[in-house]
Structures are given as C-alpha cells and as structure tokens.
Short mmCIF file of C-alpha atoms in Angstrom, two decimals:
data_model
loop_
_atom_site.label_atom_id
_atom_site.label_comp_id
_atom_site.label_asym_id
_atom_site.label_seq_id
_atom_site.Cartn_x
_atom_site.Cartn_y
_atom_site.Cartn_z
CA MET W 1 -10.54 45.21 -19.06
CA SER W 2 -9.96 48.12 -21.45
CA GLU W 3 -12.37 48.93 -24.29
CA THR W 4 -9.80 47.58 -26.76
CA GLY W 5 -9.55 44.37 -24.78
CA LYS W 6 -13.34 44.00 -24.73
CA ALA W 7 -13.51 44.58 -28.48
CA ASN W 8 -10.84 41.94 -29.10
CA ALA W 9 -12.61 39.46 -26.80
CA LYS W 10 -15.91 40.00 -28.62
CA SER W 11 -14.21 39.63 -31.98
CA ASP W 12 -12.52 36.39 -30.90
CA GLU W 13 -15.76 34.93 -29.57
CA ALA W 14 -17.62 35.99 -32.71
CA VAL W 15 -15.06 34.30 -34.97
CA LEU W 16 -15.24 31.14 -32.83
CA ALA W 17 -19.04 31.22 -33.05
CA GLU W 18 -18.87 31.53 -36.84
CA ILE W 19 -16.67 28.45 -36.91
CA GLY W 20 -19.32 26.66 -34.85
CA TYR W 21 -18.10 26.68 -31.23
CA GLN W 22 -18.93 28.44 -27.99
CA GLN W 23 -16.21 30.07 -25.89
CA GLU W 24 -15.51 27.58 -23.06
CA LEU W 25 -11.83 28.06 -22.24
CA LYS W 26 -10.80 31.27 -20.50
CA ARG W 27 -9.31 33.68 -23.05
CA ASP W 28 -6.60 35.59 -21.18
CA TRP W 29 -3.32 34.79 -22.96
CA ASN W 30 -1.54 37.51 -24.93
CA LEU W 31 0.84 37.40 -27.90
CA LEU W 32 3.98 36.98 -25.78
CA GLN W 33 2.44 34.11 -23.83
CA ASN W 34 1.20 32.43 -27.00
CA PHE W 35 4.72 32.68 -28.43
CA GLY W 36 6.12 31.44 -25.13
CA VAL W 37 4.15 28.19 -25.26
CA SER W 38 5.56 27.21 -28.67
CA PHE W 39 9.03 28.53 -27.83
CA SER W 40 9.00 26.45 -24.63
CA ILE W 41 7.85 23.28 -26.40
CA ILE W 42 10.37 23.67 -29.22
CA SER W 43 12.92 24.19 -26.41
CA VAL W 44 16.05 23.88 -28.51
CA VAL W 45 18.13 23.01 -25.46
CA THR W 46 15.90 19.97 -24.84
CA GLY W 47 16.41 18.47 -28.27
CA ILE W 48 20.07 19.44 -28.46
CA THR W 49 20.95 18.00 -25.06
CA THR W 50 19.00 14.75 -25.30
CA LEU W 51 20.08 13.98 -28.89
CA PHE W 52 23.58 15.49 -29.03
CA ALA W 53 25.10 11.99 -28.96
CA THR W 54 22.92 11.01 -31.92
CA GLY W 55 23.99 14.09 -33.84
CA LEU W 56 27.70 13.48 -33.20
CA ASN W 57 27.58 9.79 -34.12
CA VAL W 58 25.14 9.93 -37.04
CA GLY W 59 26.80 12.30 -39.47
CA GLY W 60 28.84 14.33 -37.02
CA PRO W 61 29.31 18.12 -36.86
CA ALA W 62 28.85 18.66 -40.62
CA VAL W 63 25.36 17.14 -40.60
CA MET W 64 24.50 18.91 -37.35
CA THR W 65 25.44 22.38 -38.63
CA TRP W 66 24.25 22.23 -42.24
CA GLY W 67 21.31 20.00 -41.38
CA TRP W 68 20.16 22.57 -38.83
CA ILE W 69 20.05 25.27 -41.51
CA ALA W 70 18.25 23.07 -44.06
CA VAL W 71 15.64 21.74 -41.64
CA SER W 72 15.06 25.20 -40.17
CA LEU W 73 14.32 26.67 -43.61
CA MET W 74 11.94 23.84 -44.46
CA THR W 75 10.23 24.19 -41.08
CA ILE W 76 9.70 27.92 -41.67
CA LEU W 77 7.84 27.03 -44.88
CA VAL W 78 5.58 24.69 -42.91
CA GLY W 79 5.13 27.44 -40.33
CA LEU W 80 4.11 29.95 -43.01
CA SER W 81 1.41 27.58 -44.21
CA MET W 82 0.25 26.94 -40.66
CA ALA W 83 0.22 30.65 -39.77
CA GLU W 84 -1.85 31.45 -42.87
CA ILE W 85 -4.49 28.93 -41.88
CA VAL W 86 -4.61 29.58 -38.12
CA SER W 87 -5.16 33.29 -38.76
CA ALA W 88 -8.36 32.35 -40.59
CA ILE W 89 -9.40 29.38 -38.43
CA PRO W 90 -8.16 29.99 -34.84
CA THR W 91 -9.36 26.90 -32.98
CA SER W 92 -7.79 24.56 -30.42
CA GLY W 93 -8.18 21.68 -32.86
CA GLY W 94 -5.48 23.02 -35.12
CA PRO W 95 -4.37 20.82 -38.06
CA TYR W 96 -7.19 18.26 -37.96
CA PHE W 97 -9.89 20.95 -38.04
CA TRP W 98 -8.12 22.82 -40.82
CA SER W 99 -8.09 19.61 -42.85
CA ALA W 100 -11.85 19.20 -42.30
CA VAL W 101 -12.48 22.74 -43.51
CA LEU W 102 -10.08 22.79 -46.45
CA ALA W 103 -10.64 19.32 -47.89
CA GLU W 104 -13.21 18.62 -50.60
CA PRO W 105 -16.56 17.62 -49.01
CA PRO W 106 -16.41 13.89 -49.78
CA HIS W 107 -13.02 13.65 -48.07
CA SER W 108 -13.21 16.23 -45.27
CA ALA W 109 -14.21 13.85 -42.46
CA VAL W 110 -11.53 11.30 -43.42
CA ALA W 111 -8.87 14.01 -43.78
CA ALA W 112 -9.76 15.40 -40.35
CA TRP W 113 -9.80 11.99 -38.68
CA VAL W 114 -6.46 10.89 -40.16
CA THR W 115 -4.79 14.24 -39.46
CA GLY W 116 -6.18 14.29 -35.93
CA TRP W 117 -4.82 10.89 -35.05
CA PHE W 118 -1.45 11.63 -36.63
CA ASN W 119 -1.32 14.80 -34.53
CA LEU W 120 -2.49 13.09 -31.34
CA VAL W 121 -0.03 10.19 -31.56
CA GLY W 122 2.78 12.60 -32.40
CA GLN W 123 1.97 14.86 -29.45
CA VAL W 124 1.83 11.95 -27.01
CA ALA W 125 5.17 10.72 -28.35
CA VAL W 126 6.82 14.11 -28.04
CA THR W 127 5.54 14.49 -24.46
CA THR W 128 6.99 11.06 -23.72
CA GLY W 129 10.30 11.96 -25.33
CA ILE W 130 10.60 15.22 -23.41
CA SER W 131 9.73 13.83 -19.99
CA TYR W 132 11.69 10.60 -20.43
CA GLY W 133 14.62 12.62 -21.76
CA CYS W 134 14.48 14.88 -18.70
CA ALA W 135 14.38 11.82 -16.43
CA SER W 136 17.39 10.38 -18.25
CA LEU W 137 19.29 13.66 -17.83
CA ILE W 138 18.56 13.73 -14.11
CA SER W 139 19.57 10.10 -13.70
CA SER W 140 22.76 10.30 -15.77
CA THR W 141 23.83 13.53 -14.05
CA ALA W 142 23.28 11.94 -10.63
CA THR W 143 25.39 8.96 -11.72
CA ILE W 144 28.30 11.22 -12.67
CA VAL W 145 28.04 13.47 -9.60
CA TYR W 146 27.43 10.65 -7.10
CA PRO W 147 29.12 7.59 -8.66
CA ASP W 148 29.33 5.70 -5.36
CA GLN W 149 25.83 6.47 -4.09
CA TYR W 150 23.67 6.29 -7.21
CA THR W 151 23.38 3.91 -10.14
CA SER W 152 21.04 4.63 -13.02
CA THR W 153 18.61 1.86 -13.96
CA PRO W 154 15.62 1.73 -16.32
CA GLY W 155 13.31 1.39 -13.33
CA LYS W 156 14.67 4.52 -11.67
CA ILE W 157 14.37 6.50 -14.90
CA ILE W 158 10.74 5.39 -15.30
CA ALA W 159 10.03 6.43 -11.69
CA ILE W 160 11.53 9.89 -12.31
CA HIS W 161 9.58 10.07 -15.59
CA ALA W 162 6.35 9.34 -13.70
CA GLY W 163 7.12 12.00 -11.09
CA LEU W 164 7.78 14.62 -13.76
CA LEU W 165 4.54 13.80 -15.57
CA ILE W 166 2.55 14.01 -12.34
CA SER W 167 4.02 17.46 -11.60
CA HIS W 168 3.04 18.59 -15.10
CA GLY W 169 -0.45 17.19 -14.68
CA LEU W 170 -0.99 18.86 -11.30
CA ILE W 171 0.11 22.30 -12.48
CA ASN W 172 -2.03 22.02 -15.61
CA THR W 173 -4.99 20.96 -13.46
CA PHE W 174 -4.87 23.33 -10.51
CA GLY W 175 -2.57 26.07 -11.70
CA VAL W 176 -3.92 27.25 -15.03
CA ARG W 177 -3.39 30.85 -13.96
CA MET W 178 0.09 29.92 -12.75
CA LEU W 179 0.88 28.64 -16.23
CA ARG W 180 1.30 32.24 -17.34
CA LEU W 181 4.00 32.74 -14.69
CA PHE W 182 5.74 29.52 -15.71
CA ASN W 183 5.46 30.74 -19.30
CA HIS W 184 7.46 33.86 -18.47
CA SER W 185 10.06 31.95 -16.45
CA SER W 186 10.43 29.45 -19.28
CA VAL W 187 11.09 32.15 -21.88
CA LEU W 188 13.70 33.74 -19.60
CA LEU W 189 15.42 30.42 -18.85
CA HIS W 190 15.48 29.37 -22.51
CA SER W 191 16.75 32.74 -23.76
CA LEU W 192 18.84 34.56 -21.17
CA GLY W 193 19.76 31.46 -19.19
CA VAL W 194 20.85 29.18 -22.02
CA GLY W 195 22.28 32.10 -24.00
CA SER W 196 24.50 33.07 -21.07
CA LEU W 197 25.59 29.44 -20.69
CA ALA W 198 26.60 29.25 -24.37
CA ILE W 199 28.58 32.50 -24.17
CA ALA W 200 30.29 31.40 -20.95
CA LEU W 201 31.16 28.07 -22.56
CA LEU W 202 32.95 29.75 -25.46
CA ALA W 203 34.68 32.25 -23.19
CA LYS W 204 35.85 29.71 -20.61
CA ALA W 205 37.05 26.97 -22.97
CA THR W 206 40.84 26.76 -23.00
CA SER W 207 40.85 25.56 -26.62
CA HIS W 208 38.37 25.47 -29.48
CA GLN W 209 37.69 23.13 -32.36
CA THR W 210 38.44 24.50 -35.82
CA SER W 211 35.77 25.72 -38.22
CA GLN W 212 36.87 22.92 -40.55
CA PHE W 213 35.81 20.45 -37.86
CA VAL W 214 32.56 22.23 -36.97
CA PHE W 215 31.27 22.70 -40.52
CA PHE W 216 32.88 19.92 -42.56
CA LYS W 217 33.70 16.98 -40.28
CA PHE W 218 31.56 13.97 -41.27
CA TYR W 219 31.53 11.13 -38.77
CA ASP W 220 29.86 7.74 -39.13
CA GLY W 221 29.38 6.13 -35.75
CA THR W 222 26.58 3.87 -37.00
CA GLY W 223 28.75 0.83 -37.59
CA GLY W 224 29.49 1.44 -41.26
CA TRP W 225 26.15 2.40 -42.77
CA SER W 226 27.84 5.10 -44.84
CA GLU W 227 29.59 2.23 -46.67
CA ARG W 228 26.77 -0.35 -46.67
CA ALA W 229 24.27 2.26 -47.86
CA SER W 230 25.75 5.71 -48.48
CA PRO W 231 26.85 8.86 -46.61
CA ALA W 232 23.58 10.44 -47.78
CA TYR W 233 21.65 7.77 -45.88
CA VAL W 234 23.58 8.53 -42.69
CA ALA W 235 23.04 12.26 -43.22
CA ALA W 236 19.31 11.71 -43.73
CA CYS W 237 19.18 9.89 -40.40
CA GLY W 238 21.38 12.52 -38.76
CA ILE W 239 19.08 15.43 -39.54
CA LEU W 240 16.52 13.88 -37.19
CA PHE W 241 18.64 15.67 -34.57
CA THR W 242 17.22 18.95 -35.86
CA GLN W 243 13.81 17.65 -36.89
CA TYR W 244 13.10 16.37 -33.40
CA THR W 245 14.24 19.66 -31.89
CA ILE W 246 12.30 22.18 -33.99
CA THR W 247 8.82 20.80 -33.47
CA GLY W 248 5.79 21.66 -31.37
CA PHE W 249 5.13 25.11 -32.84
CA ASP W 250 1.52 24.10 -33.55
CA ALA W 251 1.00 24.75 -29.82
CA SER W 252 0.28 28.39 -30.68
CA ALA W 253 -2.68 27.15 -32.72
CA HIS W 254 -3.86 24.78 -29.99
CA MET W 255 -3.84 27.70 -27.52
CA SER W 256 -5.73 30.03 -29.88
CA GLU W 257 -9.06 29.65 -28.05
CA GLU W 258 -7.31 30.98 -24.93
CA THR W 259 -5.43 33.78 -26.71
CA LYS W 260 -6.72 37.33 -27.08
CA ASN W 261 -6.87 38.61 -30.67
CA ALA W 262 -6.08 35.05 -31.77
CA ALA W 263 -6.24 35.72 -35.51
CA TRP W 264 -3.24 38.02 -35.06
CA SER W 265 -1.41 36.50 -32.08
CA ALA W 266 -1.56 32.78 -32.95
CA PRO W 267 0.05 33.02 -36.43
CA LEU W 268 2.74 35.33 -35.08
CA GLY W 269 3.29 32.86 -32.24
CA VAL W 270 3.84 30.07 -34.76
CA LEU W 271 6.27 31.99 -36.97
CA THR W 272 8.28 33.82 -34.33
CA SER W 273 8.76 30.68 -32.24
CA ILE W 274 10.24 28.84 -35.23
CA ILE W 275 12.51 31.68 -36.35
CA VAL W 276 13.76 32.61 -32.88
CA SER W 277 14.33 28.95 -31.97
CA ALA W 278 16.17 28.23 -35.23
CA ILE W 279 18.56 31.16 -34.79
CA PHE W 280 19.02 30.69 -31.07
CA GLY W 281 19.45 26.93 -31.31
CA TYR W 282 22.06 27.24 -34.04
CA GLY W 283 24.13 29.40 -31.72
CA VAL W 284 23.89 26.77 -28.98
CA VAL W 285 24.94 23.97 -31.36
CA LEU W 286 27.94 25.99 -32.56
CA ALA W 287 28.96 26.87 -28.99
CA LEU W 288 28.92 23.21 -27.96
CA LEU W 289 30.80 21.99 -31.05
CA TYR W 290 33.50 24.66 -30.83
CA SER W 291 33.94 23.96 -27.10
CA ILE W 292 34.59 20.21 -27.34
CA GLN W 293 37.87 19.59 -25.49
CA ASP W 294 38.08 15.79 -25.70
CA LEU W 295 36.50 14.50 -28.91
CA GLU W 296 36.90 10.78 -28.23
CA GLY W 297 35.67 11.17 -24.67
CA THR W 298 32.69 13.23 -25.82
CA LEU W 299 31.75 10.70 -28.52
CA SER W 300 31.78 7.84 -26.01
CA ALA W 301 30.21 9.73 -23.09
CA PRO W 302 26.70 8.68 -22.00
CA GLN W 303 25.80 12.38 -21.87
CA PRO W 304 28.05 14.38 -24.26
CA VAL W 305 26.73 17.82 -23.26
CA PHE W 306 27.55 17.15 -19.61
CA LYS W 307 31.00 15.96 -20.69
CA ILE W 308 31.60 19.23 -22.58
CA LEU W 309 30.43 21.29 -19.59
CA LEU W 310 32.58 19.20 -17.25
CA ASP W 311 35.71 19.66 -19.36
CA VAL W 312 35.21 23.43 -19.58
CA PHE W 313 33.71 24.41 -16.20
CA GLY W 314 34.71 21.62 -13.85
CA LEU W 315 32.31 19.57 -11.72
CA VAL W 316 30.56 22.42 -9.89
CA GLY W 317 30.09 24.52 -13.03
CA ALA W 318 28.85 21.49 -14.97
CA GLN W 319 26.31 20.75 -12.24
CA ILE W 320 25.01 24.33 -12.42
CA GLY W 321 24.84 24.18 -16.20
CA MET W 322 22.99 20.85 -16.20
CA SER W 323 20.58 22.11 -13.52
CA LEU W 324 19.69 25.01 -15.82
CA ILE W 325 19.20 22.65 -18.76
CA ILE W 326 17.05 20.26 -16.71
CA LEU W 327 14.86 23.19 -15.61
CA CYS W 328 14.37 24.13 -19.26
CA VAL W 329 13.47 20.56 -20.20
CA TRP W 330 10.98 20.42 -17.30
CA HIS W 331 9.26 23.58 -18.57
CA CYS W 332 9.21 22.08 -22.06
CA GLY W 333 7.39 19.01 -20.75
CA LEU W 334 4.96 21.15 -18.78
CA PHE W 335 3.76 23.05 -21.84
CA SER W 336 3.80 19.95 -24.01
CA VAL W 337 1.11 18.53 -21.71
CA THR W 338 -0.76 21.85 -21.97
CA SER W 339 -0.78 21.80 -25.77
CA ASN W 340 -1.51 18.08 -25.95
CA SER W 341 -4.52 18.42 -23.65
CA ARG W 342 -6.03 21.24 -25.75
CA MET W 343 -5.70 19.27 -28.97
CA MET W 344 -7.28 16.18 -27.38
CA TYR W 345 -10.09 18.29 -25.89
CA ALA W 346 -10.95 19.78 -29.29
CA PHE W 347 -10.67 16.40 -31.02
CA ALA W 348 -13.04 14.81 -28.48
CA ARG W 349 -15.42 17.78 -28.80
CA ASP W 350 -15.73 16.98 -32.51
CA GLY W 351 -16.17 13.25 -31.97
CA GLY W 352 -12.63 12.22 -32.89
CA LEU W 353 -12.06 10.33 -29.60
CA PRO W 354 -14.18 7.38 -28.45
CA SER W 355 -15.73 9.28 -25.52
CA LYS W 356 -17.19 12.78 -25.22
CA ILE W 357 -15.98 12.88 -21.61
CA PHE W 358 -12.68 14.19 -22.96
CA GLY W 359 -14.41 17.13 -24.67
CA VAL W 360 -15.39 18.83 -21.40
CA VAL W 361 -13.88 21.93 -19.75
CA ASP W 362 -13.91 21.96 -15.93
CA SER W 363 -15.65 25.20 -14.93
CA ARG W 364 -13.76 25.44 -11.63
CA PHE W 365 -10.31 25.55 -13.17
CA ASP W 366 -11.10 26.62 -16.77
CA CYS W 367 -9.19 23.55 -17.91
CA PRO W 368 -9.92 20.31 -19.83
CA ILE W 369 -8.81 18.22 -16.85
CA ASN W 370 -9.72 14.86 -18.37
CA THR W 371 -7.45 15.34 -21.36
CA VAL W 372 -4.64 16.70 -19.17
CA TRP W 373 -4.51 13.38 -17.34
CA LEU W 374 -5.16 11.38 -20.50
CA SER W 375 -2.02 12.91 -22.01
CA VAL W 376 -0.08 12.19 -18.78
CA VAL W 377 -1.17 8.54 -18.66
CA LEU W 378 -0.48 7.91 -22.36
CA ALA W 379 2.96 9.55 -22.09
CA PHE W 380 3.77 7.26 -19.16
CA LEU W 381 2.56 4.11 -20.92
CA LEU W 382 4.55 4.88 -24.07
CA ALA W 383 7.77 4.91 -22.04
CA LEU W 384 7.21 1.51 -20.39
CA PRO W 385 8.98 -0.48 -23.17
CA SER W 386 12.21 1.18 -21.97
CA LEU W 387 12.15 -1.26 -19.04
CA GLY W 388 13.07 -4.03 -21.45
CA SER W 389 14.69 -2.18 -24.35
CA SER W 390 17.55 0.31 -24.43
CA VAL W 391 16.30 1.77 -27.72
CA ALA W 392 12.87 2.80 -26.38
CA PHE W 393 13.72 6.50 -26.12
CA THR W 394 15.07 6.58 -29.69
CA ALA W 395 11.92 4.80 -30.84
CA ALA W 396 9.77 7.41 -29.08
CA THR W 397 11.54 10.30 -30.79
CA SER W 398 11.18 8.67 -34.22
CA ILE W 399 7.48 8.01 -33.59
CA GLU W 400 7.14 11.70 -32.76
CA ARG W 401 8.40 12.82 -36.18
CA LYS W 402 6.63 10.24 -38.35
CA PRO W 403 3.02 11.09 -37.38
CA ARG W 404 3.44 14.85 -37.12
CA SER W 405 5.09 15.40 -40.50
CA PRO W 406 2.12 14.03 -42.48
CA ASP W 407 -0.42 16.05 -40.50
CA GLY W 408 1.28 19.24 -41.71
CA VAL W 409 1.27 17.99 -45.30
CA ILE W 410 -2.40 16.98 -45.27
CA HIS W 411 -3.81 20.34 -44.22
CA SER W 412 -1.34 22.21 -46.44
CA CYS W 413 -2.28 20.24 -49.55
CA THR W 414 -6.04 20.41 -49.14
CA GLY W 415 -8.07 23.32 -50.51
CA ILE W 416 -11.25 25.29 -49.88
CA PRO W 417 -14.20 23.29 -51.27
CA ASP W 418 -15.57 24.58 -54.56
CA ASP W 419 -19.08 24.93 -53.17
CA GLU W 420 -17.74 26.92 -50.22
CA GLN W 421 -19.20 24.39 -47.76
CA SER W 422 -17.48 22.97 -44.70
CA TYR W 423 -18.07 19.64 -43.06
CA GLY W 424 -17.78 18.28 -39.54
CA MET W 425 -15.96 15.24 -38.25
CA ASP W 426 -19.00 13.09 -39.01
CA GLY W 427 -19.30 14.43 -42.55
CA SER W 428 -22.35 16.56 -41.75
CA LYS W 429 -22.67 19.85 -43.61
CA LYS W 430 -21.88 22.91 -41.50
CA GLY W 431 -22.76 25.53 -44.12
CA ARG W 432 -20.77 28.59 -45.12
CA SER W 433 -19.70 29.69 -41.62
CA VAL W 434 -16.06 28.61 -41.72
CA TYR W 435 -15.57 29.84 -45.27
CA MET W 436 -17.06 33.18 -44.22
CA ALA W 437 -14.75 33.28 -41.20
CA SER W 438 -11.83 32.63 -43.54
CA GLN W 439 -12.86 35.54 -45.74
CA TYR W 440 -13.55 37.71 -42.70
CA GLN W 441 -9.97 37.21 -41.50
CA SER W 442 -8.34 38.15 -44.82
CA GLU W 443 -7.40 41.53 -43.38
CA SER W 444 -5.49 39.74 -40.62
CA HIS W 445 -3.60 37.84 -43.32
CA ARG W 446 -2.51 41.06 -44.95
CA ALA W 447 -1.72 42.71 -41.62
CA CYS W 448 0.55 39.82 -40.69
CA GLY W 449 2.14 39.88 -44.12
CA LEU W 450 1.01 36.30 -44.70
CA SER W 451 -0.83 36.83 -47.97
#
C-alpha cells in the first residue's frame, strides 16, 4: 500500500474509533466501487423493466416522463442531506445511527430504533422486489420464447426467486473479494450495455411515437380512478414507478466502513449514483416510449418491455436484450443483499436486533455472514404470499417505499444536541466523540462542496 493509502486507512480508522467502533470489516473499496454499489442497486433498468406496465397503465407516458424529473429532483435533495451527514459520520449503520447522533438526547434512542427498523424493513422489501422481479422476468421470457414447453406458475417463480437469492448469498459469503469484480461488471452492464440497447432500439425502430404522446399522453388503466377520485390521484400513484426505481443510494453509506477515505468517497457515491441514474434512466424511459410500435399490444402485454424489444428486434434480438436486462437485475439483487447485510450487522452491533449473533464479522471471509443469510431468508419469506395472491409483488414494492421514505425524513429533521452529547441505541451517553468527529470532518464537507 502507498503512503497515501496508509494515511487514508489510518484516518478512516481514527474517525471510526472517534465514533465509537473498531475497524472489523476489511477496508479496500475505492470511490468507483462505492459508487458502483449504489448505482447497481438503483439499477434503473430493474425498476423500469419490472414496473413499466404500472407506469403505462397508471398515468401513462406523461406521468412517467414528468414524474421521473420531479422525483429525481426531490431525490437529489434527499441525497444532498444524506451526503452531508455521511461525510461526518461514515458508518455502516447509516440513517439509524445518524438519527441517534443528531436527535436531542431524550429522543435519540427512539429515533435510532424507529429509523433502523424502517430502514431494515425497507431494505428487505427492496431485496425481495428485485429478486422476485428478476424471477418473474426469467419466467415470463421463457413463456414467450418456449410457449409449448414452459408455463409460468407462482410456484416456479418462487423456485427461481429462491435460486437467485441463494446465488447472491453464496457470493456475498465466499466471494467478498469477487464482489469488486462483479461491481465493475455491473457498472459496465448498466451503463454501456443498457445504453447501447437504448440507442439500438431507437435506431432500429421502423416508426416512433410522437413527442405529444411521450410527454403529454395521460392514460388511466386503473378502472376509472381518475374519475372516481381525480387524475392527480392516479398521477400520485403513477410516480411510484420512479420512486421505486431511484432508491437504494444509501448503500454507499452502508459500505463506508469498507471504503477508503470514506468521508470523501461515501458522500460522492451517494450523490453521483443518484444523478447518473436519474439522467441515464430518463434516457432509457424515453427510448422505450418512443419505440412503442403497438400501443394496445404493449399495454396488454404481460411484459411490455419484452413486447417493445420483440416488435423492434424480432425474437432473437429480444432474447438478447432481455438476457442483458436480466443480468443487470441479477447484479442489482446481489448488491442489495450486500448493502442489506451491512445495515443489519451494524444495527445488531448496536443492539437494534434481538440477538448479538448478527453483529459479528467472520474473520475468514471479512464478511457479516449471519446477516447475509438473514437478509436472504427474510427476502424469501416476504415473497411467499405470491403463491396465493397475484398482487404480492406490487405489495412488496409499495412496502419498500413506505418504510424507507420516513427514515430519510427522520435523520434529516433531527439536529445536533445542544449539549453536544451523543447517545447510543440504549440511551447511554457516549460523550463528545461523534460531535467532535462531525466537526473534524467539516473540511471534507467543504471539499465536497456540501456545505
């Protein structure tokens, strides 16, 4: 390691010690890899592909295009707040620990506990949504490609879902060093791969929808809720298409104890992943909307994105395109388990989970193995209702947004205690260490342009 690298490592460990923790996880991730984790979990192609039917039917193209801009801008504001705080308090705990530090002493333990459980439930739900969505894509694609040999059933989708989760768990357990390689491949697939697919889609399409359709066509496929309630109600539901997609950027914070020069890299990872994903994803949405060849067929298709690819590229080209998308979704699920396990590990370390067994790092693999498999098991269990309900996947995606939105509000609205004290999960006084760490990192704030 270079002298600069050693200095950064010492600085990171010193900051972590001031916050009150020892360095247990291996710190060998750089800025690009930290960005890559959040970029992979946001995975715009995952949200766009799995919820494109929802977007088209709940508000239509107008809500999809303008809603994307509005939600992206609001998410950047959340990201700015998060980046400001993680630069001062770079821990794997993320939002729940920030709430403990920033809340007034009488409320810090409660704020941390509530935020932590909001964050945990939301992360489990998003892991479920990603993996179950990937399983659904695989199953629906197989049904279209092999209509005589394969029929999609809830049981088959659950089996695929389980297999995907196991693959994610195994790589996170035994291949922590390999995660960096998967990180690089994920960034390439999500950027160059999906970008090339979007460009090819526009170039190959024999006809294109008008800009009037793309930006101003409102469609209510909800059974008349725009009349029973109002178009605004349908639009409010429709923007969940974007809200579900641009989420997971707190992963950069959860990976901060494994990132070199975390006070600099983690906040940049948060912000750049949101901005790049928002811009890149908007291009993908526009490419798909402009390239719709058969509107009625696309609206009624079980997988609208596959229908668009099929109409433009033919069967072979659509298979290649869907294979690329499925690979991206698989990478998204892989790093969702990574981020989820780090948050659970930190939460258990601070007493937020019922057992301390989940707050242990395995020294052989430099990984919190227990929380890796806890996240896998919980993500599997949350998908089981789909065996008896066709709306289970939609329910999972809505659960994902409801808990994780408040956890961002809680830590953003709390403030540094007046007596400059910080408190642990159990309400015990920790002294001035975290406040001092916050002041110590003020130069990082200014360097990042965050304050």
